[in-house]
């Protein structure tokens, strides 16, 4: 089942109980999305701008990465007027797979995939 954010915007995200491990891991299997994950791991909500993440991609490519993460259930997008912000669905992910996000972040640090 798909949930929609409050306020009438149409950003689909899977319900917490339907999160799929393969979909989550596929969404995280990209260096840019790992940069996004690392930035969002601080628990705050962040704007959806290229400068926020320090990645060398176009705005449209970054939007694609946000969509991939959201549709896999990794993130949630908040819309206020024309502003979009994103947050990690840490509580939902930790409830479903305890330690998964910490493990991915630790592996990223060891592998040196994400440099910030």
Coordinates of N, CA and C in Angstrom, one line a residue:
X1 N 0.8 -1.2 0.0 CA 0.0 0.0 0.0 C 0.9 1.2 0.0
X2 N 0.5 2.3 -0.7 CA 1.2 3.5 -0.8 C 0.6 4.6 0.1
X3 N 1.4 5.3 0.8 CA 0.9 6.4 1.6 C 1.2 7.7 0.9
X4 N 0.5 8.7 1.1 CA 0.8 10.0 0.5 C 1.0 11.0 1.7
X5 N 1.9 11.9 1.5 CA 2.1 13.0 2.5 C 0.9 13.8 2.7
X6 N 0.7 14.4 3.9 CA -0.4 15.3 4.1 C -0.3 16.5 3.3
X7 N -1.3 17.2 3.1 CA -1.3 18.4 2.4 C -1.7 18.3 0.9
X8 N -2.0 17.1 0.4 CA -2.4 16.9 -0.9 C -1.3 16.7 -2.0
X9 N -0.1 16.8 -1.6 CA 1.0 16.6 -2.6 C 1.0 15.1 -2.9
X10 N 1.6 14.7 -4.0 CA 1.5 13.4 -4.5 C 2.8 12.7 -4.6
X11 N 3.5 12.6 -3.5 CA 4.8 11.9 -3.4 C 4.6 10.6 -2.8
X12 N 4.5 9.5 -3.6 CA 4.3 8.2 -3.0 C 5.5 7.7 -2.2
X13 N 5.2 7.0 -1.1 CA 6.2 6.3 -0.4 C 5.5 5.0 0.2
X14 N 6.2 4.0 0.3 CA 5.6 2.7 0.8 C 5.4 2.9 2.3
X15 N 4.3 2.2 2.7 CA 4.0 2.2 4.2 C 5.1 1.4 4.9
X16 N 5.4 1.7 6.1 CA 6.5 1.1 6.9 C 6.4 -0.4 6.9
X17 N 5.2 -1.0 7.0 CA 5.1 -2.4 7.1 C 5.3 -3.1 5.7
X18 N 5.4 -2.4 4.7 CA 5.6 -3.0 3.3 C 7.0 -2.7 2.8
X19 N 7.9 -2.1 3.6 CA 9.2 -1.9 3.1 C 9.9 -3.2 2.7
X20 N 10.6 -3.1 1.6 CA 11.2 -4.3 1.0 C 12.7 -4.2 1.1
X21 N 13.4 -5.1 1.7 CA 14.8 -5.1 1.8 C 15.6 -4.9 0.5
X22 N 15.2 -5.7 -0.5 CA 15.8 -5.6 -1.8 C 15.7 -4.2 -2.4
X23 N 14.5 -3.7 -2.3 CA 14.3 -2.3 -2.9 C 15.1 -1.3 -2.1
X24 N 15.2 -1.4 -0.8 CA 16.0 -0.5 0.0 C 17.5 -0.6 -0.4
X25 N 18.0 -1.8 -0.5 CA 19.4 -2.0 -0.9 C 19.7 -1.6 -2.3
X26 N 18.8 -1.8 -3.2 CA 18.9 -1.3 -4.6 C 19.0 0.2 -4.6
X27 N 18.1 0.9 -3.8 CA 18.1 2.3 -3.8 C 19.4 2.9 -3.2
X28 N 20.0 2.1 -2.3 CA 21.3 2.6 -1.7 C 22.5 2.2 -2.5
X29 N 22.3 1.5 -3.6 CA 23.5 1.0 -4.4 C 23.9 2.0 -5.4
X30 N 24.1 3.2 -5.0 CA 24.6 4.3 -5.9 C 25.4 5.3 -5.1
X31 N 26.6 5.7 -5.5 CA 27.4 6.6 -4.7 C 26.8 7.9 -4.4
X32 N 26.0 8.5 -5.3 CA 25.3 9.7 -5.0 C 24.3 9.5 -3.9
X33 N 23.5 8.4 -4.0 CA 22.5 8.2 -3.0 C 23.1 7.9 -1.6
X34 N 24.3 7.3 -1.6 CA 25.1 7.1 -0.3 C 25.5 8.4 0.3
X35 N 25.8 9.4 -0.6 CA 26.2 10.8 -0.1 C 24.9 11.4 0.6
X36 N 23.8 11.2 -0.1 CA 22.5 11.7 0.4 C 22.2 11.0 1.8
X37 N 22.3 9.7 1.8 CA 22.1 8.9 3.1 C 23.0 9.5 4.2
X38 N 24.2 9.6 3.9 CA 25.2 10.1 4.9 C 24.7 11.5 5.5
X39 N 24.3 12.4 4.6 CA 23.9 13.7 5.0 C 22.6 13.6 5.8
X40 N 21.7 12.8 5.4 CA 20.4 12.7 6.1 C 20.5 11.9 7.5
X41 N 21.6 11.2 7.6 CA 21.8 10.4 8.8 C 21.9 11.2 10.1
X42 N 22.0 12.5 10.0 CA 22.0 13.4 11.2 C 20.7 13.5 11.8
X43 N 19.6 13.0 11.2 CA 18.3 13.1 11.7 C 17.5 14.3 11.4
X44 N 18.1 15.3 10.8 CA 17.4 16.5 10.4 C 16.8 16.4 9.0
X45 N 15.9 17.4 8.8 CA 15.3 17.5 7.4 C 16.1 18.4 6.6
X46 N 16.5 18.1 5.4 CA 17.4 18.9 4.6 C 16.7 19.3 3.3
X47 N 17.1 20.4 2.8 CA 16.5 20.9 1.5 C 17.0 20.0 0.4
X48 N 16.3 20.1 -0.7 CA 16.6 19.2 -1.9 C 17.4 20.0 -2.9
X49 N 18.5 20.6 -2.5 CA 19.3 21.3 -3.4 C 20.7 20.6 -3.6
X50 N 21.3 20.8 -4.7 CA 22.6 20.2 -5.0 C 23.6 20.7 -4.0
X51 N 23.6 22.0 -3.6 CA 24.6 22.5 -2.7 C 24.5 21.9 -1.3
X52 N 23.3 21.4 -0.9 CA 23.1 20.8 0.4 C 23.9 19.5 0.5
X53 N 24.1 18.8 -0.6 CA 24.8 17.5 -0.6 C 26.2 17.5 -1.2
X54 N 26.5 18.6 -1.9 CA 27.9 18.7 -2.4 C 28.2 17.7 -3.5
X55 N 27.2 17.3 -4.2 CA 27.4 16.3 -5.3 C 27.5 17.0 -6.7
X56 N 28.2 16.5 -7.6 CA 28.4 17.1 -8.9 C 27.4 16.4 -9.9
X57 N 26.1 16.7 -9.7 CA 25.1 16.2 -10.6 C 24.1 17.4 -10.9
X58 N 23.3 17.2 -11.9 CA 22.4 18.3 -12.3 C 21.2 18.2 -11.3
X59 N 20.4 19.2 -11.3 CA 19.2 19.3 -10.4 C 18.2 18.1 -10.8
X60 N 18.1 17.9 -12.1 CA 17.2 16.8 -12.5 C 17.7 15.4 -12.1
X61 N 19.0 15.2 -12.1 CA 19.6 13.9 -11.7 C 19.4 13.8 -10.2
X62 N 19.6 14.8 -9.4 CA 19.4 14.8 -8.0 C 17.9 14.5 -7.7
X63 N 17.0 15.1 -8.4 CA 15.6 14.7 -8.2 C 15.3 13.3 -8.5
X64 N 16.0 12.7 -9.5 CA 15.8 11.3 -9.7 C 16.3 10.4 -8.5
X65 N 17.4 10.8 -8.0 CA 18.0 10.1 -6.8 C 17.0 10.2 -5.6
X66 N 16.4 11.4 -5.4 CA 15.5 11.6 -4.3 C 14.2 10.7 -4.5
X67 N 13.8 10.6 -5.8 CA 12.6 9.8 -6.1 C 12.9 8.3 -5.8
X68 N 14.1 7.9 -6.2 CA 14.5 6.5 -6.0 C 14.5 6.1 -4.6
X69 N 15.1 7.0 -3.8 CA 15.1 6.8 -2.3 C 13.7 6.8 -1.7
X70 N 12.9 7.8 -2.1 CA 11.6 7.9 -1.5 C 10.7 6.7 -1.9
X71 N 10.8 6.3 -3.2 CA 9.9 5.1 -3.6 C 10.3 3.8 -3.0
X72 N 11.6 3.7 -2.6 CA 12.1 2.5 -1.9 C 11.7 2.5 -0.4
X73 N 11.3 3.7 0.1 CA 11.0 3.8 1.5 C 12.1 4.3 2.4
X74 N 13.2 4.8 1.8 CA 14.4 5.2 2.6 C 14.2 6.6 3.1
X75 N 13.5 7.5 2.3 CA 13.3 8.9 2.7 C 11.8 9.2 2.6
X76 N 11.6 10.4 3.2 CA 10.2 11.0 3.1 C 10.4 12.5 2.6
X77 N 9.6 12.9 1.7 CA 9.7 14.3 1.2 C 8.6 15.1 1.8
X78 N 9.0 16.3 2.2 CA 8.0 17.3 2.8 C 8.0 18.5 1.8
X79 N 6.8 18.9 1.5 CA 6.6 20.0 0.6 C 5.8 21.2 1.3
X80 N 6.5 22.3 1.2 CA 5.8 23.6 1.8 C 5.9 24.6 0.7
X81 N 4.8 24.9 0.1 CA 4.8 25.8 -1.1 C 5.6 25.2 -2.2
X82 N 6.7 26.0 -2.6 CA 7.6 25.5 -3.7 C 8.8 24.8 -3.1
X83 N 8.9 24.8 -1.8 CA 10.1 24.2 -1.1 C 9.9 22.7 -0.9
X84 N 10.9 22.0 -1.2 CA 10.9 20.5 -0.9 C 12.1 20.2 0.1
X85 N 11.8 19.4 1.0 CA 12.8 19.0 2.0 C 12.7 17.5 2.2
X86 N 13.7 16.8 2.5 CA 13.8 15.4 2.6 C 14.4 15.0 4.0
X87 N 13.9 13.8 4.5 CA 14.4 13.3 5.7 C 14.5 11.8 5.6
X88 N 15.4 11.2 6.3 CA 15.6 9.8 6.4 C 14.5 9.1 7.2
X89 N 13.9 8.1 6.7 CA 12.9 7.4 7.5 C 13.6 6.4 8.5
X90 N 14.4 6.9 9.3 CA 15.3 6.1 10.2 C 14.5 5.2 11.1
X91 N 13.4 5.8 11.7 CA 12.6 5.0 12.7 C 12.0 3.8 12.0
X92 N 11.4 4.0 10.8 CA 10.8 2.9 10.0 C 11.8 1.9 9.6
X93 N 13.0 2.3 9.1 CA 14.0 1.4 8.7 C 14.6 0.6 9.9
X94 N 14.9 1.3 11.0 CA 15.4 0.6 12.2 C 14.4 -0.4 12.8
X95 N 13.2 -0.1 12.7 CA 12.1 -1.0 13.2 C 12.1 -2.2 12.4
X96 N 12.2 -2.1 11.1 CA 12.1 -3.2 10.2 C 13.4 -4.0 10.2
X97 N 14.6 -3.3 10.1 CA 15.9 -4.0 10.0 C 16.9 -3.3 11.0
X98 N 16.8 -3.6 12.3 CA 17.7 -3.0 13.2 C 19.2 -3.0 12.8
X99 N 19.9 -1.9 12.8 CA 21.3 -1.8 12.5 C 21.6 -1.7 11.0
X100 N 20.6 -1.8 10.1 CA 20.9 -1.8 8.7 C 21.5 -0.5 8.3
X101 N 20.9 0.6 8.6 CA 21.5 1.9 8.2 C 22.8 2.2 8.9
X102 N 23.0 1.8 10.1 CA 24.3 2.0 10.8 C 25.3 1.1 10.1
X103 N 25.0 -0.1 9.6 CA 25.9 -1.0 8.9 C 26.3 -0.4 7.6
X104 N 25.3 0.1 6.9 CA 25.6 0.7 5.5 C 26.5 1.9 5.7
X105 N 26.2 2.8 6.7 CA 27.1 4.0 6.9 C 28.5 3.6 7.3
X106 N 28.6 2.5 8.2 CA 29.9 2.1 8.6 C 30.7 1.5 7.4
X107 N 30.0 0.7 6.6 CA 30.7 0.2 5.4 C 31.1 1.3 4.4
X108 N 30.3 2.3 4.3 CA 30.7 3.4 3.4 C 31.9 4.1 3.9
X109 N 32.0 4.3 5.2 CA 33.1 4.9 5.8 C 34.4 4.1 5.6
X110 N 34.3 2.8 5.8 CA 35.5 1.9 5.7 C 35.9 1.9 4.2
X111 N 35.0 1.8 3.3 CA 35.3 1.7 1.9 C 35.7 3.0 1.3
X112 N 35.4 4.1 2.0 CA 35.8 5.4 1.5 C 35.0 5.8 0.3
X113 N 33.8 5.3 0.1 CA 32.9 5.6 -1.0 C 32.5 7.0 -1.0
X114 N 32.2 7.5 0.2 CA 31.7 8.9 0.3 C 32.7 9.7 1.0
X115 N 33.1 10.7 0.3 CA 34.1 11.6 0.9 C 33.5 13.0 1.1
X116 N 33.4 13.4 2.4 CA 32.9 14.7 2.7 C 33.6 15.4 3.8

